[in-house]
Amino acid sequence: MYPTMDIRTTVAIVGAGPAGLLLGHLLAKSGIDFVIIENRSREYTLGRIRAGVLEQSSVAVLASLGLDGRLSEHGLVHDGIYLQYAGQRHHVDFNALIGRTVTVYGQQQVVNDLMLAHDALGSAVYFESADVLPRDIDTPRPSVEFTHDGTSYSVEADFVVGADGFHGVSRTIIPADSITTYERDYPFAWLGILANVAPSTDELIYALHPEGFAMHSMRSPQVSRLYLQVDPDEKIDDWSDQRIWDGLHRRLGIDGWTLHEGEITEKSITPMRSFVASTLNYGTLYLVGDAGHIVPPTGAKGLNAAISDVAMLGAAFTTYYAGDAGPLSTYSERALRRQWKTQYFSRWMTEMLHTSGAGTEAEFRYRGQVGQLEYVTGSHYALQSLAEQYTGLPIEGI
Ligand code: FAD
Ligand code: DHB
């Protein structure tokens, strides 16, 4: 038997990814107590290489909390992106189109900034917790049980927030008759690399090629991030560094432009999924980020979607403790309204830029995609719509 420890807090947060860590800061700013419970180690959570693009509204949320020190120094502000198809590269200038920009800044850096700021606050963050289990979420006295460092903990709270990602425990404890999940898999995946080489482009390139999608992103003036569409059952061991570079050269290459190679320091394959839960609230449990929804990565929305949920929920908790329960009671509905728009945009970008099928069916699809890309890059209205969605729809109440 482990020794036991009972803790009382106001909000118990499950998961120390970007969503959980950011919510802690929003609560701290309003003087609301919280505890964060994470099942992985601090090093592991810091080491995960994931998203790289922050919407303008996400940057504004971080700035409103004074968490943008390193971001404003090291983030790369981009006016737009390039869309490439049929051997041509088109610049989409968001700033000229709608006066908004995005910032390239890795999720790892965001998580690192949030963790360091929690260290400075002395926040209670329990890494390497085992058997994490929210309980009594249908009562006004929910709790989270877990073991940590040889002790059994029970954290009693007013509310529990599931910020524990797609594979987390929080969503799964909502009774099946109170939640429906909508899901869609794609017949492709992304092989992503990090390479120690200066980016060969000033802004991100999204390319449709008959062989499949490719993208050139970056992490800093010295580090490039690149992606190739592959089959979901591909094994990373079958992709030598040279095979990856050859694919990138073929799919990204255009006349008069050179893709520079460098040492590959990380490579992995990520499947793609669209997923939305019908509710982000059950009793005293609230879901944020990947725990409630997943997008395919083509629109660069996953991390931003998590930030928008957290901004809305943080504001709703603040209002709740100021005496108005209204915004908290409508959080799920309001957050999902924004998420469904993000879902549709991510799926549209994904379908427009990835190839699939064989024979005339694949050809039919590809020609339609080129038609769509010609339309988008040739229409001021379509470009404005793309710019508005890529740089981020407004976050209600922020
Ligand atoms: P997460 O980052 O998943 O954080 C959840 C946290 O909860 C984790 O630290 C996890 O360890 C913890 N946890 C899980 N279960 C438990 C438990 N039972 N108890 C306690 N803690 C638990 N988005 C993009 O926009 N572009 C990309 O290129 C991109 N690449 C990605 C690559 C990968 C491999 C993955 C998985 C996602 C990628 N995403 C990308 C999506 C983006 O990273 C996520 O949307 C974002 O991380 C969501 O943040 P979150 O805090 O909601 O969830
Ligand atoms: C990155 C990831 C994305 O999904 C995207 O659309 C753009 C950039 C990145 O990892 O840099």
CSV table of C-alpha atoms in Angstrom, one decimal, residues 81-287:
chain,number,residue,atom,x,y,z
A,81,ILE,CA,2.8,31.0,-47.5
A,82,TYR,CA,3.6,29.6,-50.9
A,83,LEU,CA,1.1,27.3,-52.7
A,84,GLN,CA,2.8,25.2,-55.4
A,85,TYR,CA,1.3,23.0,-58.1
A,86,ALA,CA,2.0,22.2,-61.8
A,87,GLY,CA,5.6,23.4,-61.5
A,88,GLN,CA,4.6,26.9,-60.4
A,89,ARG,CA,4.9,28.5,-57.0
A,90,HIS,CA,2.4,31.2,-55.9
A,91,HIS,CA,2.9,33.6,-53.0
A,92,VAL,CA,-0.2,34.1,-50.8
A,93,ASP,CA,0.5,37.3,-49.0
A,94,PHE,CA,-1.8,37.3,-45.9
A,95,ASN,CA,-0.6,40.6,-44.7
A,96,ALA,CA,-1.4,42.3,-48.0
A,97,LEU,CA,-4.7,40.4,-48.3
A,98,ILE,CA,-6.2,41.0,-44.8
A,99,GLY,CA,-3.5,42.6,-42.7
A,100,ARG,CA,-2.7,39.5,-40.6
A,101,THR,CA,0.4,37.3,-40.2
A,102,VAL,CA,1.4,34.0,-38.6
A,103,THR,CA,4.5,33.2,-36.5
A,104,VAL,CA,6.7,30.2,-37.0
A,105,TYR,CA,7.7,29.0,-33.5
A,106,GLY,CA,7.9,25.3,-32.6
A,107,GLN,CA,5.4,23.7,-30.2
A,108,GLN,CA,8.5,22.5,-28.2
A,109,GLN,CA,9.5,26.1,-27.7
A,110,VAL,CA,6.0,27.0,-26.6
A,111,VAL,CA,5.9,24.1,-24.1
A,112,ASN,CA,9.4,25.1,-22.8
A,113,ASP,CA,8.3,28.7,-22.3
A,114,LEU,CA,5.2,27.6,-20.5
A,115,MET,CA,7.1,25.2,-18.2
A,116,LEU,CA,9.8,27.8,-17.3
A,117,ALA,CA,7.0,30.3,-16.4
A,118,HIS,CA,5.4,27.6,-14.2
A,119,ASP,CA,8.8,27.0,-12.5
A,120,ALA,CA,8.9,30.8,-11.8
A,121,LEU,CA,5.4,30.7,-10.3
A,122,GLY,CA,6.1,27.6,-8.3
A,123,SER,CA,3.1,25.8,-9.8
A,124,ALA,CA,2.1,22.3,-8.7
A,125,VAL,CA,2.9,20.1,-11.7
A,126,TYR,CA,3.1,16.4,-11.0
A,127,PHE,CA,5.1,14.7,-13.9
A,128,GLU,CA,5.5,10.9,-14.1
A,129,SER,CA,2.1,10.3,-12.5
A,130,ALA,CA,0.7,6.8,-12.9
A,131,ASP,CA,-2.9,5.4,-12.9
A,132,VAL,CA,-4.4,8.9,-13.4
A,133,LEU,CA,-8.1,8.7,-13.0
A,134,PRO,CA,-10.7,11.5,-12.8
A,135,ARG,CA,-13.6,10.5,-10.5
A,136,ASP,CA,-17.1,11.8,-9.5
A,137,ILE,CA,-17.3,14.1,-12.5
A,138,ASP,CA,-21.1,13.9,-12.3
A,139,THR,CA,-20.9,15.6,-8.9
A,140,PRO,CA,-19.9,19.1,-7.7
A,141,ARG,CA,-16.9,17.5,-5.9
A,142,PRO,CA,-14.9,15.7,-8.6
A,143,SER,CA,-11.3,14.5,-7.9
A,144,VAL,CA,-8.3,13.1,-9.7
A,145,GLU,CA,-6.5,10.1,-8.3
A,146,PHE,CA,-3.0,9.1,-9.2
A,147,THR,CA,0.2,7.8,-7.8
A,148,HIS,CA,3.4,9.8,-7.9
A,149,ASP,CA,6.8,9.0,-6.4
A,150,GLY,CA,5.5,6.2,-4.2
A,151,THR,CA,2.5,8.2,-2.9
A,152,SER,CA,-1.2,7.8,-3.7
A,153,TYR,CA,-2.8,11.2,-4.3
A,154,SER,CA,-6.4,12.3,-4.4
A,155,VAL,CA,-6.8,15.9,-5.7
A,156,GLU,CA,-10.3,17.2,-4.9
A,157,ALA,CA,-11.4,20.2,-7.0
A,158,ASP,CA,-14.4,22.2,-8.2
A,159,PHE,CA,-13.7,21.2,-11.8
A,160,VAL,CA,-11.5,18.7,-13.7
A,161,VAL,CA,-10.1,19.7,-17.1
A,162,GLY,CA,-9.1,16.9,-19.5
A,163,ALA,CA,-6.1,18.4,-21.4
A,164,ASP,CA,-4.7,14.9,-21.9
A,165,GLY,CA,-4.6,14.7,-25.7
A,166,PHE,CA,-6.3,12.2,-28.0
A,167,HIS,CA,-5.1,9.1,-26.1
A,168,GLY,CA,-5.9,10.5,-22.7
A,169,VAL,CA,-8.2,9.1,-20.0
A,170,SER,CA,-10.5,12.1,-19.5
A,171,ARG,CA,-12.7,11.7,-22.5
A,172,THR,CA,-13.1,8.0,-22.0
A,173,ILE,CA,-14.8,8.3,-18.6
A,174,ILE,CA,-17.7,10.3,-20.1
A,175,PRO,CA,-20.6,7.8,-20.2
A,176,ALA,CA,-21.1,6.4,-23.7
A,177,ASP,CA,-24.7,7.6,-23.9
A,178,SER,CA,-23.6,11.2,-23.2
A,179,ILE,CA,-21.0,11.6,-25.9
A,180,THR,CA,-20.7,10.8,-29.6
A,181,THR,CA,-17.4,10.8,-31.5
A,182,TYR,CA,-17.1,11.7,-35.2
A,183,GLU,CA,-14.0,10.4,-36.9
A,184,ARG,CA,-12.4,10.2,-40.3
A,185,ASP,CA,-9.1,8.6,-41.3
A,186,TYR,CA,-7.1,9.5,-44.4
A,187,PRO,CA,-5.3,7.1,-46.8
A,188,PHE,CA,-2.0,8.9,-46.2
A,189,ALA,CA,0.4,10.0,-43.5
A,190,TRP,CA,3.3,12.6,-43.1
A,191,LEU,CA,6.9,11.7,-42.9
A,192,GLY,CA,8.5,14.6,-41.1
A,193,ILE,CA,12.2,15.5,-40.8
A,194,LEU,CA,14.2,18.1,-38.9
A,195,ALA,CA,17.5,19.0,-40.6
A,196,ASN,CA,20.4,21.1,-39.6
A,197,VAL,CA,20.3,23.3,-42.7
A,198,ALA,CA,19.2,26.9,-43.3
A,199,PRO,CA,15.7,26.9,-44.8
A,200,SER,CA,15.8,27.1,-48.6
A,201,THR,CA,12.7,29.4,-48.5
A,202,ASP,CA,11.7,32.6,-46.7
A,203,GLU,CA,8.1,31.3,-46.1
A,204,LEU,CA,6.4,27.9,-45.9
A,205,ILE,CA,5.9,26.0,-49.1
A,206,TYR,CA,2.8,23.7,-49.5
A,207,ALA,CA,3.2,21.7,-52.7
A,208,LEU,CA,0.9,19.4,-54.6
A,209,HIS,CA,2.9,17.0,-56.9
A,210,PRO,CA,1.6,14.0,-58.9
A,211,GLU,CA,3.7,11.8,-56.5
A,212,GLY,CA,2.1,13.4,-53.4
A,213,PHE,CA,2.2,16.3,-51.1
A,214,ALA,CA,5.4,17.9,-49.8
A,215,MET,CA,6.0,20.8,-47.5
A,216,HIS,CA,9.0,23.0,-46.5
A,217,SER,CA,8.8,24.5,-43.1
A,218,MET,CA,11.4,25.7,-40.6
A,219,ARG,CA,12.2,26.1,-36.9
A,220,SER,CA,14.9,28.7,-37.0
A,221,PRO,CA,17.3,30.4,-39.5
A,222,GLN,CA,19.5,27.3,-39.0
A,223,VAL,CA,16.9,24.5,-38.9
A,224,SER,CA,14.6,23.3,-41.6
A,225,ARG,CA,11.4,21.1,-41.0
A,226,LEU,CA,10.2,19.2,-44.1
A,227,TYR,CA,7.3,16.8,-44.7
A,228,LEU,CA,6.5,14.2,-47.4
A,229,GLN,CA,3.2,12.5,-47.9
A,230,VAL,CA,3.6,8.7,-47.5
A,231,ASP,CA,1.3,5.7,-47.2
A,232,PRO,CA,0.1,5.2,-43.6
A,233,ASP,CA,1.7,1.7,-43.4
A,234,GLU,CA,5.2,2.9,-44.5
A,235,LYS,CA,8.0,2.1,-42.0
A,236,ILE,CA,10.4,4.8,-41.2
A,237,ASP,CA,13.3,2.4,-41.4
A,238,ASP,CA,12.6,2.0,-45.2
A,239,TRP,CA,13.3,5.7,-45.7
A,240,SER,CA,17.0,6.4,-45.9
A,241,ASP,CA,18.0,10.0,-45.6
A,242,GLN,CA,18.8,10.0,-49.3
A,243,ARG,CA,15.4,8.6,-50.3
A,244,ILE,CA,13.8,11.4,-48.3
A,245,TRP,CA,15.9,14.1,-49.9
A,246,ASP,CA,15.3,12.7,-53.4
A,247,GLY,CA,11.5,12.7,-52.8
A,248,LEU,CA,11.7,16.3,-51.5
A,249,HIS,CA,13.7,17.4,-54.5
A,250,ARG,CA,11.3,15.9,-56.9
A,251,ARG,CA,8.1,17.2,-55.2
A,252,LEU,CA,9.3,20.7,-54.2
A,253,GLY,CA,11.7,21.4,-57.1
A,254,ILE,CA,10.9,24.2,-59.5
A,255,ASP,CA,13.1,25.9,-62.1
A,256,GLY,CA,15.6,28.3,-60.7
A,257,TRP,CA,15.3,27.2,-57.1
A,258,THR,CA,17.5,24.9,-55.0
A,259,LEU,CA,16.6,22.8,-52.0
A,260,HIS,CA,19.6,22.6,-49.7
A,261,GLU,CA,20.3,19.4,-47.9
A,262,GLY,CA,21.7,19.0,-44.4
A,263,GLU,CA,22.1,16.5,-41.6
A,264,ILE,CA,18.7,14.9,-40.6
A,265,THR,CA,18.4,15.0,-36.8
A,266,GLU,CA,14.9,13.5,-36.5
A,267,LYS,CA,12.5,11.6,-38.7
A,268,SER,CA,9.1,10.1,-38.0
A,269,ILE,CA,5.8,9.2,-39.6
A,270,THR,CA,2.5,10.6,-38.3
A,271,PRO,CA,-0.9,9.3,-39.3
A,272,MET,CA,-3.7,11.7,-40.1
A,273,ARG,CA,-7.1,11.9,-38.5
A,274,SER,CA,-10.1,14.2,-38.2
A,275,PHE,CA,-11.9,13.6,-34.9
A,276,VAL,CA,-14.5,15.6,-33.0
A,277,ALA,CA,-16.3,14.8,-29.7
A,278,SER,CA,-19.9,15.9,-29.6
A,279,THR,CA,-19.4,17.6,-26.3
A,280,LEU,CA,-16.5,19.1,-24.4
A,281,ASN,CA,-18.3,19.1,-21.1
A,282,TYR,CA,-19.9,16.5,-18.9
A,283,GLY,CA,-20.8,17.4,-15.3
A,284,THR,CA,-17.8,19.0,-13.7
A,285,LEU,CA,-15.4,17.7,-16.4
A,286,TYR,CA,-14.3,20.0,-19.3
A,287,LEU,CA,-12.2,18.9,-22.3
